[in-house]
């Protein structure tokens, strides 16, 4: 009848095993984690920069659209094309949802 080890032999552990980490290994792991953290910080900065640029682009597109409508003699408030504004707002909301912590 097998016990909780499912037939696996039990090997008694010794305190002098080579499996333990020393200070050098911990220092190497800490260094790698610091590098990863630095990379993640850099990516977060780039993401914030891109988000700001996209916000500027959306606003610029809205302004350009209003100017074209005014040049064509259309009333920007009487817009049959509310789908564009809805699309911009939906894109902005989706981006905010995906970037929120």
Short mmCIF file of C-alpha atoms in Angstrom, two decimals:
data_model
loop_
_atom_site.label_atom_id
_atom_site.label_comp_id
_atom_site.label_asym_id
_atom_site.label_seq_id
_atom_site.Cartn_x
_atom_site.Cartn_y
_atom_site.Cartn_z
CA UNK A 1 0.00 0.00 0.00
CA UNK A 2 1.47 3.35 -0.97
CA UNK A 3 1.45 6.26 1.37
CA UNK A 4 1.36 9.98 0.66
CA UNK A 5 4.58 9.72 -1.37
CA UNK A 6 2.89 7.58 -4.03
CA UNK A 7 5.66 5.02 -4.04
CA UNK A 8 8.43 7.62 -4.29
CA UNK A 9 11.41 6.88 -2.10
CA UNK A 10 11.93 9.25 0.77
CA UNK A 11 15.41 10.74 0.85
CA UNK A 12 16.39 12.26 4.15
CA UNK A 13 17.64 15.82 3.75
CA UNK A 14 20.96 16.98 5.03
CA UNK A 15 21.88 20.48 6.04
CA UNK A 16 25.01 20.55 3.87
CA UNK A 17 23.21 20.20 0.52
CA UNK A 18 24.42 22.18 -2.50
CA UNK A 19 20.84 23.24 -3.32
CA UNK A 20 20.88 26.23 -1.01
CA UNK A 21 21.47 29.70 -2.40
CA UNK A 22 24.42 31.73 -1.27
CA UNK A 23 24.86 35.47 -1.15
CA UNK A 24 26.23 35.55 -4.70
CA UNK A 25 23.12 33.87 -6.10
CA UNK A 26 20.82 36.24 -4.20
CA UNK A 27 22.84 39.22 -5.40
CA UNK A 28 22.57 37.97 -9.01
CA UNK A 29 18.79 37.49 -8.65
CA UNK A 30 18.42 40.96 -7.12
CA UNK A 31 20.43 42.45 -9.96
CA UNK A 32 18.24 40.75 -12.57
CA UNK A 33 15.09 41.91 -10.77
CA UNK A 34 16.46 45.47 -10.71
CA UNK A 35 17.09 45.29 -14.46
CA UNK A 36 13.58 43.95 -15.08
CA UNK A 37 12.12 46.70 -12.90
CA UNK A 38 14.10 49.32 -14.82
CA UNK A 39 12.82 47.94 -18.14
CA UNK A 40 9.25 47.95 -16.87
CA UNK A 41 9.62 51.54 -15.69
CA UNK A 42 10.92 52.51 -19.13
CA UNK A 43 7.97 50.76 -20.83
CA UNK A 44 5.54 52.52 -18.51
CA UNK A 45 7.08 55.89 -19.40
CA UNK A 46 6.79 55.10 -23.10
CA UNK A 47 3.18 54.02 -22.62
CA UNK A 48 2.36 57.26 -20.81
CA UNK A 49 4.04 59.26 -23.59
CA UNK A 50 2.10 57.37 -26.28
CA UNK A 51 -1.14 57.88 -24.40
CA UNK A 52 -0.53 61.63 -24.24
CA UNK A 53 0.29 61.74 -27.95
CA UNK A 54 -2.86 59.76 -28.81
CA UNK A 55 -4.94 62.18 -26.76
CA UNK A 56 -3.39 65.07 -28.69
CA UNK A 57 -4.07 63.31 -31.99
CA UNK A 58 -7.70 62.65 -31.10
CA UNK A 59 -8.22 66.29 -30.15
CA UNK A 60 -6.46 67.46 -33.32
CA UNK A 61 -8.68 65.20 -35.42
CA UNK A 62 -11.78 66.60 -33.72
CA UNK A 63 -10.64 70.17 -34.39
CA UNK A 64 -9.81 69.40 -38.01
CA UNK A 65 -13.19 67.78 -38.51
CA UNK A 66 -14.94 70.83 -37.07
CA UNK A 67 -12.93 73.12 -39.35
CA UNK A 68 -13.86 71.06 -42.42
CA UNK A 69 -17.49 71.14 -41.44
CA UNK A 70 -17.33 74.91 -41.05
CA UNK A 71 -15.63 75.28 -44.45
CA UNK A 72 -18.36 73.19 -46.05
CA UNK A 73 -20.97 75.39 -44.42
CA UNK A 74 -22.28 72.67 -42.17
CA UNK A 75 -23.40 73.38 -38.64
CA UNK A 76 -21.05 71.37 -36.40
CA UNK A 77 -23.77 71.14 -33.74
CA UNK A 78 -26.25 69.72 -36.26
CA UNK A 79 -24.11 66.71 -37.02
CA UNK A 80 -25.58 63.65 -38.65
CA UNK A 81 -22.19 61.98 -38.25
CA UNK A 82 -22.20 61.44 -34.49
CA UNK A 83 -20.70 58.01 -35.16
CA UNK A 84 -17.22 59.54 -35.56
CA UNK A 85 -17.33 61.26 -32.20
CA UNK A 86 -18.73 58.11 -30.62
CA UNK A 87 -15.89 56.13 -32.21
CA UNK A 88 -13.23 58.51 -30.84
CA UNK A 89 -14.79 58.43 -27.37
CA UNK A 90 -15.06 54.63 -27.48
CA UNK A 91 -11.40 54.30 -28.54
CA UNK A 92 -10.33 56.60 -25.75
CA UNK A 93 -12.42 54.70 -23.18
CA UNK A 94 -11.11 51.34 -24.36
CA UNK A 95 -7.53 52.57 -24.10
CA UNK A 96 -8.15 53.90 -20.61
CA UNK A 97 -9.73 50.59 -19.56
CA UNK A 98 -6.74 48.64 -20.84
CA UNK A 99 -4.18 50.85 -19.13
CA UNK A 100 -5.81 51.24 -15.74
CA UNK A 101 -4.03 49.35 -12.94
#
